[in-house]
mmCIF file of C-alpha atoms and ligand atoms in Angstrom:
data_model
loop_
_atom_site.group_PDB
_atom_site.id
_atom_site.type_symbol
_atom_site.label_atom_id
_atom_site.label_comp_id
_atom_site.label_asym_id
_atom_site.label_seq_id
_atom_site.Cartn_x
_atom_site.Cartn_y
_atom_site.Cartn_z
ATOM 1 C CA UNK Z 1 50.479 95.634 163.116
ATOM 2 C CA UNK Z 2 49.942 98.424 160.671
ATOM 3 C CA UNK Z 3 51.270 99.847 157.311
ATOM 4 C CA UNK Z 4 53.352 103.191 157.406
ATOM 5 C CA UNK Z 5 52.632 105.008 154.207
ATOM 6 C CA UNK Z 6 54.664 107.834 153.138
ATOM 7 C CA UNK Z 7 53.368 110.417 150.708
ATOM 8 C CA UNK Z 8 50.045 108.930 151.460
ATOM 9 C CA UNK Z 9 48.398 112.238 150.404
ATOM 10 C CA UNK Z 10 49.088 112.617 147.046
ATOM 11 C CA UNK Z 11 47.308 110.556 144.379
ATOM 12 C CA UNK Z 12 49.168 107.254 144.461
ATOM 13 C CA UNK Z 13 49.097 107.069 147.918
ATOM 14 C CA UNK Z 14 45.512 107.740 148.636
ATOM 15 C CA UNK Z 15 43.986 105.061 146.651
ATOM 16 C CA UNK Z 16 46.511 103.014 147.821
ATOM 17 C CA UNK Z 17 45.098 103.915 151.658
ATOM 18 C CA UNK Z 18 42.187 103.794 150.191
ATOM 19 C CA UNK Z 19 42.223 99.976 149.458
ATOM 20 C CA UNK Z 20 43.963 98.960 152.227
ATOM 21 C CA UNK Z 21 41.579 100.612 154.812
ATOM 22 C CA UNK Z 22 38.181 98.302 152.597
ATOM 23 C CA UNK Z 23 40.780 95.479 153.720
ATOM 24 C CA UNK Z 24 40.955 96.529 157.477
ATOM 25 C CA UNK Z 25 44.658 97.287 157.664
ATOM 26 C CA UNK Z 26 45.525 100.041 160.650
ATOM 27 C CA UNK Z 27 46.710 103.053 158.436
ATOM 28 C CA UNK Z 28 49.276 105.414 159.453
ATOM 29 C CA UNK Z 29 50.340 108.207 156.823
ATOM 30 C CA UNK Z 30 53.320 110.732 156.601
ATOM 31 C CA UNK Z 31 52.870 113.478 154.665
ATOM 32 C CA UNK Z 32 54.661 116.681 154.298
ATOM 33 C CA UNK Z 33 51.534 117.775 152.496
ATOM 34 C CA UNK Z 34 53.694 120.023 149.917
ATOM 35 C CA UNK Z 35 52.478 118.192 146.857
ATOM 36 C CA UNK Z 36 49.594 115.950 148.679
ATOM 37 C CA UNK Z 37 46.057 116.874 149.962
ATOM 38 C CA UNK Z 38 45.103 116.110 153.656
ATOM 39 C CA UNK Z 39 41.084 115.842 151.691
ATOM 40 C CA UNK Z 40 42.257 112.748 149.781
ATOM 41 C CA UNK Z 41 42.513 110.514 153.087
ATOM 42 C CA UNK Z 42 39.295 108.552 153.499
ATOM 43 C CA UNK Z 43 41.090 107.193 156.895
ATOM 44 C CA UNK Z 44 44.541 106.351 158.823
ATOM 45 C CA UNK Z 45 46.166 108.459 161.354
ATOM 46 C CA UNK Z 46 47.718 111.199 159.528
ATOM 47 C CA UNK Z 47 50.964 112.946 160.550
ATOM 48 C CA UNK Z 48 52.388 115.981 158.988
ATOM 49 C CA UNK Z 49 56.554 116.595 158.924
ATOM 50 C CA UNK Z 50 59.410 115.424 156.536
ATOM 51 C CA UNK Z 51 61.152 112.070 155.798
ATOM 52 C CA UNK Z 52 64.375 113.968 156.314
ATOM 53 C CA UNK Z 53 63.421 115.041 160.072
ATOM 54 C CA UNK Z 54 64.615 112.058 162.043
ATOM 55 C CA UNK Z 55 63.086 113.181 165.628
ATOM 56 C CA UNK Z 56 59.652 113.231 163.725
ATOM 57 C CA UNK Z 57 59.841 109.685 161.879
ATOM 58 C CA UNK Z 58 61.243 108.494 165.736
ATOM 59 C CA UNK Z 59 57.469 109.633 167.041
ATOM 60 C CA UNK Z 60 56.016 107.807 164.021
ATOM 61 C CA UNK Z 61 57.657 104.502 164.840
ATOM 62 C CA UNK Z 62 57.887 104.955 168.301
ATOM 63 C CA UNK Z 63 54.246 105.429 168.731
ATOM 64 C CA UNK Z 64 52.700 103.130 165.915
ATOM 65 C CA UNK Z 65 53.716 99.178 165.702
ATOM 66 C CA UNK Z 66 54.866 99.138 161.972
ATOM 67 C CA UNK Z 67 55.617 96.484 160.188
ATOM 68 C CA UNK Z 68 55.330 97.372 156.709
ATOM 69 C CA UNK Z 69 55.955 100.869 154.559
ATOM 70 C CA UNK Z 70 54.950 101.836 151.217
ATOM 71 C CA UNK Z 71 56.964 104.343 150.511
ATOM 72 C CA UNK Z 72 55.567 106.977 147.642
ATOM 73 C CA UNK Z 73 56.981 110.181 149.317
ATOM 74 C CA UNK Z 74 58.691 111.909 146.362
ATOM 75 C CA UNK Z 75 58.424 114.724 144.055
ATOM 76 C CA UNK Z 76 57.609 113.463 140.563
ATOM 77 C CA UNK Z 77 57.868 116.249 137.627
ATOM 78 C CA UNK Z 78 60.318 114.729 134.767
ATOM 79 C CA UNK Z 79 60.854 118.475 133.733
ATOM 80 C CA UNK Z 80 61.575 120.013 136.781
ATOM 81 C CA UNK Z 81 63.865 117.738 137.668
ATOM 82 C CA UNK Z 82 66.098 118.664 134.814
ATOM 83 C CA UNK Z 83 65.872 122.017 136.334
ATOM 84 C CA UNK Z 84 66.163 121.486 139.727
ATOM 85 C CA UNK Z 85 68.629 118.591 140.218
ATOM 86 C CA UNK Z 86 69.017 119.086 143.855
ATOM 87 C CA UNK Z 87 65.923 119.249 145.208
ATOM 88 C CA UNK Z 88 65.178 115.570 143.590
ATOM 89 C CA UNK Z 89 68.486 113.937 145.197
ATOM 90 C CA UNK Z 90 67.480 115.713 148.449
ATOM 91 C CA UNK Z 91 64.038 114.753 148.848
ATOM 92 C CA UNK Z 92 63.717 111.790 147.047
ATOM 93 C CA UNK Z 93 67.520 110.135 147.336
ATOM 94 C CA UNK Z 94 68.223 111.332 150.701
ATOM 95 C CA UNK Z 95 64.739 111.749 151.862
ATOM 96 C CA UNK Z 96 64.640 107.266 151.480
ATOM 97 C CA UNK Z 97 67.921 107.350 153.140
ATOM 98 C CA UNK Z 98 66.455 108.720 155.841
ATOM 99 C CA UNK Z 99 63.554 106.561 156.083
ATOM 100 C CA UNK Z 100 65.681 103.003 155.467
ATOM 101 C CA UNK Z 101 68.342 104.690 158.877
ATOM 102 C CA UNK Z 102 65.010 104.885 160.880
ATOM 103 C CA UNK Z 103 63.258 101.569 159.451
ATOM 104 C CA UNK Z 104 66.612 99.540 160.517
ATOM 105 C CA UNK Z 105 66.449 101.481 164.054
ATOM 106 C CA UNK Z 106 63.235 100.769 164.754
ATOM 107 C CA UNK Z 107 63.162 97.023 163.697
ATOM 108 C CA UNK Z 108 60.645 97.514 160.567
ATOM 109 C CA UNK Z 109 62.023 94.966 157.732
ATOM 110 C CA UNK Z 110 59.721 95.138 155.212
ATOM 111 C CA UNK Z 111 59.171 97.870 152.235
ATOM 112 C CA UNK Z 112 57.186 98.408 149.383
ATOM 113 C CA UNK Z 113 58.298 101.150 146.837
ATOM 114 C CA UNK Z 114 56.784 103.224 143.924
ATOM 115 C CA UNK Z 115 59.207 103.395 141.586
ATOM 116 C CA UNK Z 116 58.097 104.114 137.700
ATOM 117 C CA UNK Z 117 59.248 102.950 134.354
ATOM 118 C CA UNK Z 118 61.523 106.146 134.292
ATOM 119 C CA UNK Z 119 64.248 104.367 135.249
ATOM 120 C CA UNK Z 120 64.380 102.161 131.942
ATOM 121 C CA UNK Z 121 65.096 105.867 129.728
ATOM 122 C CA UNK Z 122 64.627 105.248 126.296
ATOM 123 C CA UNK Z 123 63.671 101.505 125.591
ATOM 124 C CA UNK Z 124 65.678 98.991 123.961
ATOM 125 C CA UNK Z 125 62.827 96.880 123.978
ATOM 126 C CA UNK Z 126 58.793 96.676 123.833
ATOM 127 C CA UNK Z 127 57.155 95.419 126.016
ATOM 128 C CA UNK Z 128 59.962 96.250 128.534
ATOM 129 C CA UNK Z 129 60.712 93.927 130.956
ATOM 130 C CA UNK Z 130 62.546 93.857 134.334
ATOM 131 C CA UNK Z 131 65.758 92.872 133.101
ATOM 132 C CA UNK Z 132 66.179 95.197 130.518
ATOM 133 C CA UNK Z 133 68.410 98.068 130.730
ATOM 134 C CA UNK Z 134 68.270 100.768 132.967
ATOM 135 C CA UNK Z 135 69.112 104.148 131.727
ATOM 136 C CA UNK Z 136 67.373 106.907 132.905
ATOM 137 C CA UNK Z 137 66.697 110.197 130.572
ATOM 138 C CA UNK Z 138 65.711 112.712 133.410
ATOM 139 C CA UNK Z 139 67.002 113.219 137.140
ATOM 140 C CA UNK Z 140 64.014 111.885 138.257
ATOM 141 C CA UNK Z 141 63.958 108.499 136.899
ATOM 142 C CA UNK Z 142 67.534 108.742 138.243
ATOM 143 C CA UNK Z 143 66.969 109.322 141.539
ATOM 144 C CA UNK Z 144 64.066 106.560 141.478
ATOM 145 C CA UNK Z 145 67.047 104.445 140.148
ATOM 146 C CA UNK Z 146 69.279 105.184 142.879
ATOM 147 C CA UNK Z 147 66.440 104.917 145.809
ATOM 148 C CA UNK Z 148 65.946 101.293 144.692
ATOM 149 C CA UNK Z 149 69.452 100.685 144.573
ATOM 150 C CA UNK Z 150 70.133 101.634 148.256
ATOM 151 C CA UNK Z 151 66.970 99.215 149.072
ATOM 152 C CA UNK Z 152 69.685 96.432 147.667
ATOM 153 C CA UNK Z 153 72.385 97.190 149.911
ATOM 154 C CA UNK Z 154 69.871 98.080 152.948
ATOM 155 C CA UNK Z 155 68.091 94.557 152.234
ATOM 156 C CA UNK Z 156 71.908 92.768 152.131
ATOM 157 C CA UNK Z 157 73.273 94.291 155.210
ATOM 158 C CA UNK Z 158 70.024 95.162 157.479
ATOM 159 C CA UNK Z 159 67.845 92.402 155.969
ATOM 160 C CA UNK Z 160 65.042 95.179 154.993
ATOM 161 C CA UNK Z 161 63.059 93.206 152.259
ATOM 162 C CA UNK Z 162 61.792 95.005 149.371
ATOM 163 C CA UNK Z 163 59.404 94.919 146.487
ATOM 164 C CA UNK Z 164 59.943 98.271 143.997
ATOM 165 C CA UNK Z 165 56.677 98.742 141.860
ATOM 166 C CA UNK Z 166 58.055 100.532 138.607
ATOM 167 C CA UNK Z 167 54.595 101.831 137.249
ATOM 168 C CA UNK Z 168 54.144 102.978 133.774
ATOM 169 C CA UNK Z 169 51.584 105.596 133.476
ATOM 170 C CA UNK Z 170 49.045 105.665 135.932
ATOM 171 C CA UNK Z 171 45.606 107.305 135.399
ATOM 172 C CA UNK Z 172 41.899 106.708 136.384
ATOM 173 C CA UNK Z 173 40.476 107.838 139.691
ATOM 174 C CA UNK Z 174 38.343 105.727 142.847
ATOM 175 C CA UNK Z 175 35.183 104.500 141.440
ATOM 176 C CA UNK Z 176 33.395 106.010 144.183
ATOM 177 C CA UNK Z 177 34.179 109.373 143.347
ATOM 178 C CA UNK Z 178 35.912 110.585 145.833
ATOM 179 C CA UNK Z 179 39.430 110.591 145.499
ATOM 180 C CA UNK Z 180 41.129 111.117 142.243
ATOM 181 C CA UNK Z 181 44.071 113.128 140.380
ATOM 182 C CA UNK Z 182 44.891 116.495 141.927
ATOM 183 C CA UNK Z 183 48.415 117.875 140.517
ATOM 184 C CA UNK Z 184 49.128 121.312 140.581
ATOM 185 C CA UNK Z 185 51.277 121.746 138.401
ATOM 186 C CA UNK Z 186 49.288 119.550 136.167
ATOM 187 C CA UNK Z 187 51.892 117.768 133.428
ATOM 188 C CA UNK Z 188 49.797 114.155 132.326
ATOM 189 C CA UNK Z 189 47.950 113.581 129.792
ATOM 190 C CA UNK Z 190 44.706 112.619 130.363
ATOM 191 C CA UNK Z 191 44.127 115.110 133.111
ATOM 192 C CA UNK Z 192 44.564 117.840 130.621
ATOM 193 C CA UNK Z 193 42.602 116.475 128.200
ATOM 194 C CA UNK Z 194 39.735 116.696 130.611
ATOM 195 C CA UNK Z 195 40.892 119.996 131.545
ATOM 196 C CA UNK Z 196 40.495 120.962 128.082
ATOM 197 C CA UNK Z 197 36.968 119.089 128.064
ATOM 198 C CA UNK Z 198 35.655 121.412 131.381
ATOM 199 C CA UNK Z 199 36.354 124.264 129.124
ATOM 200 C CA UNK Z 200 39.484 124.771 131.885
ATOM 201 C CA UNK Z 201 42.117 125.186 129.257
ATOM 202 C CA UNK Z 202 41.227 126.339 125.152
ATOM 203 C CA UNK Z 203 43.199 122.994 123.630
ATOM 204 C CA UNK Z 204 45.517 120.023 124.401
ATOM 205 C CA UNK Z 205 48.959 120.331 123.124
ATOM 206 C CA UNK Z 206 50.073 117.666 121.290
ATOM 207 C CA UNK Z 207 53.674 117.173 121.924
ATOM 208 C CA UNK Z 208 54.826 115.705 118.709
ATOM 209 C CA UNK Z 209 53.106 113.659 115.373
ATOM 210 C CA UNK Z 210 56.231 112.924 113.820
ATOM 211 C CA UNK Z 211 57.288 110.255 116.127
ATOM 212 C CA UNK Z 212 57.976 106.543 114.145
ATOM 213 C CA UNK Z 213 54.324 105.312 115.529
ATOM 214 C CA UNK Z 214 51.427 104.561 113.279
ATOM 215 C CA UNK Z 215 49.401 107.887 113.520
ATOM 216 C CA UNK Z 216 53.132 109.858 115.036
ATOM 217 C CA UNK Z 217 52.090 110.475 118.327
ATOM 218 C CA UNK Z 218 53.697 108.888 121.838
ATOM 219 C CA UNK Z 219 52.553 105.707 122.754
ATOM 220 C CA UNK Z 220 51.909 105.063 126.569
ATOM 221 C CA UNK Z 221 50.491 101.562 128.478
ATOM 222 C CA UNK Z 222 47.966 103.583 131.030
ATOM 223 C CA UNK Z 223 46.981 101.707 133.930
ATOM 224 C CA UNK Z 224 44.285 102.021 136.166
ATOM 225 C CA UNK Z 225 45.550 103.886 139.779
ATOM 226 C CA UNK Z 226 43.513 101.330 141.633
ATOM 227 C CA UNK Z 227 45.096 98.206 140.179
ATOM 228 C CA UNK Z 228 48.252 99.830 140.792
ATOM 229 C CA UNK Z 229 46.991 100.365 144.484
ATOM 230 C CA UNK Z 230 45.674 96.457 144.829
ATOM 231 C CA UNK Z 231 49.407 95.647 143.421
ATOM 232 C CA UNK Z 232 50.755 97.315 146.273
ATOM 233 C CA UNK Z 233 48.703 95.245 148.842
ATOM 234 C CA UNK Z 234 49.844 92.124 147.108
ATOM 235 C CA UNK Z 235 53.404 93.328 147.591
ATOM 236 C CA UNK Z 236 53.283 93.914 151.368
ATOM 237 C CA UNK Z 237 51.282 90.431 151.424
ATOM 238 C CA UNK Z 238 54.262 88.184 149.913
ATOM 239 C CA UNK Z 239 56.925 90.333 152.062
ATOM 240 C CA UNK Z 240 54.822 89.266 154.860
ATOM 241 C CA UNK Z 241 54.576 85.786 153.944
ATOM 242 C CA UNK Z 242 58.641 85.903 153.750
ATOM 243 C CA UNK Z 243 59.550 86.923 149.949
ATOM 244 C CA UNK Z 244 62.649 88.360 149.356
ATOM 245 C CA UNK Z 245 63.532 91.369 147.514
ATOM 246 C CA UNK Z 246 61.978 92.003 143.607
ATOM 247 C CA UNK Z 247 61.121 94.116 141.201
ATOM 248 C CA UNK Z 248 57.699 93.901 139.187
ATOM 249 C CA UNK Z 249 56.709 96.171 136.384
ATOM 250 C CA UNK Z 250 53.065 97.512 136.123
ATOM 251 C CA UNK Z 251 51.293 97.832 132.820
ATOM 252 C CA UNK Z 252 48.387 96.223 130.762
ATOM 253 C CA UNK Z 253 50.851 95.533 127.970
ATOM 254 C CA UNK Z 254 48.609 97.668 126.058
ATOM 255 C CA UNK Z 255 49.902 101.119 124.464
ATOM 256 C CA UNK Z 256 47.516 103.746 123.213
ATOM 257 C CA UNK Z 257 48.345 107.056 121.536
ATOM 258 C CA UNK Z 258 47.930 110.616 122.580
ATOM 259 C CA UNK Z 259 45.581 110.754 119.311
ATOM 260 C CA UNK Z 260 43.929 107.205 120.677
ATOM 261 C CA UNK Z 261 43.806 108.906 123.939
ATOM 262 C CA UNK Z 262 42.126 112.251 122.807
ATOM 263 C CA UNK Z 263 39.331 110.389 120.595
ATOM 264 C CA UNK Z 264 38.757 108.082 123.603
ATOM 265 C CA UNK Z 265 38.331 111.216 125.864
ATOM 266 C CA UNK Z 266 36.159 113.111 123.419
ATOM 267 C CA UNK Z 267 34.132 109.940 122.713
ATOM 268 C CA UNK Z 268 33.376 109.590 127.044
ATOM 269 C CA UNK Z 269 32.955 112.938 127.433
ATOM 270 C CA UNK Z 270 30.918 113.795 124.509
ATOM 271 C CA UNK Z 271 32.594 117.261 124.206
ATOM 272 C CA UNK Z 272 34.398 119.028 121.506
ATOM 273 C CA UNK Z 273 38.432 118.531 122.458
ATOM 274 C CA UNK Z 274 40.502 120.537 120.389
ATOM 275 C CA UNK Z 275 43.671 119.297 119.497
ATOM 276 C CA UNK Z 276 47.107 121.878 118.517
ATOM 277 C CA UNK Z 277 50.087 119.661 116.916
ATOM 278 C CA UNK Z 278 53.636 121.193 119.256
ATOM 279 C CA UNK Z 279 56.720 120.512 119.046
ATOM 280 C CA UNK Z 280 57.819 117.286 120.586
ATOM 281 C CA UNK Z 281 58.348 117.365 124.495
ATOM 282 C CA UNK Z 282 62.235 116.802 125.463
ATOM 283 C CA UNK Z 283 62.918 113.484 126.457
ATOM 284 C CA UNK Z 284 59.943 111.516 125.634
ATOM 285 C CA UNK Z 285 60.584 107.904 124.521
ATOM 286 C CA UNK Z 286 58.304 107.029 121.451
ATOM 287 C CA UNK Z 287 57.038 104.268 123.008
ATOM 288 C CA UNK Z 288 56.449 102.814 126.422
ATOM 289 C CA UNK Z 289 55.009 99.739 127.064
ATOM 290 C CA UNK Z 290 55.073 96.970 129.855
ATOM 291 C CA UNK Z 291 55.550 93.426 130.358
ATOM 292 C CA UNK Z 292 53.868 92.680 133.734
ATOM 293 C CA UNK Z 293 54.005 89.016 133.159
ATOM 294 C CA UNK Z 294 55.992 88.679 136.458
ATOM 295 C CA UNK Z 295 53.969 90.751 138.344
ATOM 296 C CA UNK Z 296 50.881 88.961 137.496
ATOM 297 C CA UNK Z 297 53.159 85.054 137.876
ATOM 298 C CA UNK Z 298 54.668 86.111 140.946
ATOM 299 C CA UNK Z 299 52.226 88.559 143.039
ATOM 300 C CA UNK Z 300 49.208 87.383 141.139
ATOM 301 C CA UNK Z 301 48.443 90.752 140.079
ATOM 302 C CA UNK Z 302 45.359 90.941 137.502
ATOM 303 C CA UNK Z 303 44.774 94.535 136.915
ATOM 304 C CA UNK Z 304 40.903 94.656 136.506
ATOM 305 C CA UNK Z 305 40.155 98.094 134.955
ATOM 306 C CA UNK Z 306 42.145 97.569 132.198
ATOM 307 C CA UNK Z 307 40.463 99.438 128.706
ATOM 308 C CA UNK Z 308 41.644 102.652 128.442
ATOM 309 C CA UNK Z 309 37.871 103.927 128.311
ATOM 310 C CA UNK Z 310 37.015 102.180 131.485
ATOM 311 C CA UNK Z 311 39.819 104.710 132.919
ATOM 312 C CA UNK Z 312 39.179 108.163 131.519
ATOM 313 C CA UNK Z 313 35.262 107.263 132.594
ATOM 314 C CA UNK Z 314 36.557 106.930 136.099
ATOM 315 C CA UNK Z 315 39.311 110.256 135.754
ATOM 316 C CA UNK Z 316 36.258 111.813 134.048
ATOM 317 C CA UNK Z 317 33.682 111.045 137.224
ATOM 318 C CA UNK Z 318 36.356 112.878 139.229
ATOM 319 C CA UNK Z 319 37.644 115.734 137.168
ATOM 320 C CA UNK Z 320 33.371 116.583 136.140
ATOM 321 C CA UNK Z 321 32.498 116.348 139.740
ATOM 322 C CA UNK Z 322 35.896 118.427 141.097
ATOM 323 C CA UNK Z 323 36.800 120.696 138.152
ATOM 324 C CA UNK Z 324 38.975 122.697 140.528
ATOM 325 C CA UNK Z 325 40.594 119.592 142.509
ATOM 326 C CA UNK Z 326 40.088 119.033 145.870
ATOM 327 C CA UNK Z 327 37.876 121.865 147.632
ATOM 328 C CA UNK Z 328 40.323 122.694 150.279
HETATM 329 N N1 UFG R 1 51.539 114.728 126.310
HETATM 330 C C1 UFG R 1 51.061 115.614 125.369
HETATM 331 N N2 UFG R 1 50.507 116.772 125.825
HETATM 332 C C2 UFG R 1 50.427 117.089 127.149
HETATM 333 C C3 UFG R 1 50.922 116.167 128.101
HETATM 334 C C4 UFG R 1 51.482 114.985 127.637
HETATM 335 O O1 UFG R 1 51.122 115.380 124.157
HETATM 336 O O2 UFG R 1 49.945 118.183 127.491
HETATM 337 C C5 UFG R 1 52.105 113.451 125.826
HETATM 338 C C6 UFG R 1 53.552 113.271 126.259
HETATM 339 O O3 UFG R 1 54.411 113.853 125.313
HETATM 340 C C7 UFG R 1 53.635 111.745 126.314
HETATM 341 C C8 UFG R 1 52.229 111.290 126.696
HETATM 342 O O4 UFG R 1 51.387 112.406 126.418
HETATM 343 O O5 UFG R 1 53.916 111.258 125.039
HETATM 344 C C9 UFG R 1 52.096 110.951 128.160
HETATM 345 O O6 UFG R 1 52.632 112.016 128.910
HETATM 346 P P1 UFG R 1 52.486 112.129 130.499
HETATM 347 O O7 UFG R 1 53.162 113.396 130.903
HETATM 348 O O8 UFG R 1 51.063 111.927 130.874
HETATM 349 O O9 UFG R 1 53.274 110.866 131.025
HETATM 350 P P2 UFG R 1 54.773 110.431 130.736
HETATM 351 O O10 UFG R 1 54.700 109.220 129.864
HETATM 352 O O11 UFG R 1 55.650 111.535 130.308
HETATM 353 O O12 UFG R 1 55.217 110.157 132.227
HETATM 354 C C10 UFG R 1 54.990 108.956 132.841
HETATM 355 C C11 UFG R 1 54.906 109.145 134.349
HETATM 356 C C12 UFG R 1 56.210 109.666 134.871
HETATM 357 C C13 UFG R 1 57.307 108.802 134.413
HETATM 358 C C14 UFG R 1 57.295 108.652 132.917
HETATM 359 C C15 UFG R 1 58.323 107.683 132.406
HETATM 360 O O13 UFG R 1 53.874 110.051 134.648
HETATM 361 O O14 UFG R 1 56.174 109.676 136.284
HETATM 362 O O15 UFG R 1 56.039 108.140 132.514
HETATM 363 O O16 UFG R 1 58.811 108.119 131.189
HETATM 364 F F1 UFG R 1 58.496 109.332 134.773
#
C-alpha cells in the first residue's frame, strides 16, 4: 500500500515525505513543480503533471496501489489571491475536485488535507478552536474553506474519509539540514528575517505596531514544520484504523510577536537585524492563536519542537547553509 502525496515538493510536503519515508511508507509524489523543488525529495517516486489532468492522475493510480493521499497541492499567497481570484478557485478548488473524481474512480477512500487557520478570518476567539466560526478574509482561506467542504459531501456520498489539518503558521526546517523553506516569492516572517540576517535584504518590514497587543505588533502561534509533518502521519494512521471524517487545528497554543520574533532571531543568529516600523499589511488578524487540544486528545499529536527558538535555530541551519534556496 502506499501514500499519494500531492504537492509533495514544496515545503510542507517534503518534510512530510520526509517523515514518512524514516517510517518505511512506499512514497509516491505529484508535483507540478511550479511552486515546489524536485531537490527537496529525499525519496518516493516522483511524477510531474497537474491535478487537473485526469489521463495523468489515471497513470498515477493505475500504476501505484494507493490507499491514502495527503493532499498539499495548492498555491498559498494570501495577497495574490486577492489579486488573482481565479487562478486560486482553479487550482486549488477545482484542482481537489479533480483529485476526489479520480480518488472515488480508482477506489482510494482515505484523505488527509492541509488546510490552514485562514479559513477562521478574523477571530472571534483566542485560542481558536474547531468550532468557531469560519470566515475567511482572503480568497485563499476561501478556497481552503470550500476544498474541505467538498471533502464533506465526497465523504457522505462516496464514503472518502477525511482528516483536514488547518495549520497556523508553520516555520522551522529538517533537523538534518537538508530540506527546509524555499518560497520564491518569499512573504513569511521568519524567512525574511533571516534573509535580512544573510545580509540578503537591508531590513525587515514591520507591518504594523499599532495593533491592540502588548508591544503593537501581530501575534502568531508558529509551529514547528516537522510536528506538523508527524501530525499528518497520525492522520492517515486513524483513517486507516477506520476514523471518520475531522478536523484538528495545529498550534502550540503559544503566540509570539513579530518584535518577540525579531529579538529571538537576532538573539540565534547573533547578527545585527534591523527593524523599519510599515504600515500595517491588509488583512492581518491581530492575533492568531490555536487550541490543538483535540488534535493532541484525538490523534495524540504532541508537537515536540515547540519554543519558538528551537525553530528559527532549525530555519536558521537551513537558510545559513542555503542562502539562495535550493541549488537547482
Ligand atoms: N510580517 C511582517 N513583515 C513581513 C512579513 C510578515 O511584519 O515581512 C508579519 C505579518 O504582518 C504577520 C506576521 O508577520 O503579522 C506573520 O506573517 P506571515 O506572512 O509569516 O504569516 P501569516 O500569519 O500572514 O500567514 C499564515 C500562513 C498563511 C495563512 C495565514 C492565516 O502562512 O498560509 O497564516 O492568516 F493563510
Amino acid at each position: 500500500m502506499a501514500v499519494l502525496v500531492t504537492g509533495g515538493a514544496g515545503y510542507i510536503g517534503s518534510h512530510t515525505i520526509a517523515a514518512l519515508q524514516e517510517r518505511g511508507e512506499e512514497v509516491i509524489i505529484v508535483d507540478n513543480l511550479q511552486q515546489g523543488h524536485k531537490e527537496a525529495l529525499l525519496g518516493g517516486k516522483l511524477y510531474v503533471g497537474d491535478l487537473r489532468d485526469g489521463e495523468f492522475l489515471d497513470v498515477v493510480f493505475k500504476e501505484n496501489d494507493i490507499d491514502a493521499v495527503i493532499h498539499f497541492a495548492a498555491n498559498s499567497l494570501v495577497g495574490e489571491s486577492m489579486k488573482l481570484p481565479g487562478k486560486y478557485y482553479h487550482n486549488n478548488v477545482y484542482g481537489t475536485l479533480c483529485l476526489l473524481e479520480k480518488m472515488n474512480e480508482h477506489g482510494t477512500r482515505k484523505i488527509v488535507f492541509s488546510s490552514t487557520a485562514a479559513t477562521y478570518g478574523e477571530p472571534e476567539n483566542v485560542p481558536i478552536d474547531e468550532f468557531d466560526r469560519t470566515l475567511p478574509t482572503n480568497a485563499y482561506g476561501e478556497t481552503k474553506l470550500a476544498m474541505e467542504k467538498m471533502m464533506k459531501w465526497f465523504d457522505s456520498a462516496h464514503g472518502i474519509s477525511y482528516i483536514s489539518l488547518r495549520y497556523f503558521n508553520a516555520a522551522g526546517a529538517h533537523e538534518s539540514g537538508r530540506i527546509g523553506e524555499d518560497h520564491s516569492p518569499e512573504t513569511h516572517l521568519i524567512p525574511i528575517v533571516l534573509e535580512a540576517a544573510l545580509g540578503k535584504r537591508p531590513h525587515i518590514s514591520v507591518f504594523g505596531d499599532d495593533y491592540s497587543t502588548a508591544d503593537g505588533t501581530c501575534i502568531r502561534d508558529y509551529v514547528h514544520v516537522s510536528d506538523l509533518a508527524d501530525a499528518h502521519i497520525l492522520a492517515v494512521d486513524k483513517l486507516r484504523g477506520g476514523s471518520s471524517s475531522s478536523i484538528y487545528n495545529l498550534g502550540n497554543g503559544r503566540g509570539y510577536s513579530v518584535k518577540e520574533v525579531i529579538d529571538i532571531a537576532r538573539s540565534v543568529t547573533g547578527r545585527d537585524i534591523k527593524a523599519v516600523i510599515e504600515p500595517r499589511r491588509e488583512g492581518d488578524p491581530a492575533v492568531l492563536v490555536a487550541s490543538s487540544e483535540r488534535a493532541r486528545n484525538e490523534l495524540g499529536w504532541k508537537p515536540s519542537r515547540s519554543g519558538l527558538e528551537d525553530i528559527i535555530k532549525s530555519a536558521w541551519k537551513w537558510h545559513e547553509a542555503n542562502p539562495n534556496g535550493y541549488q537547482k
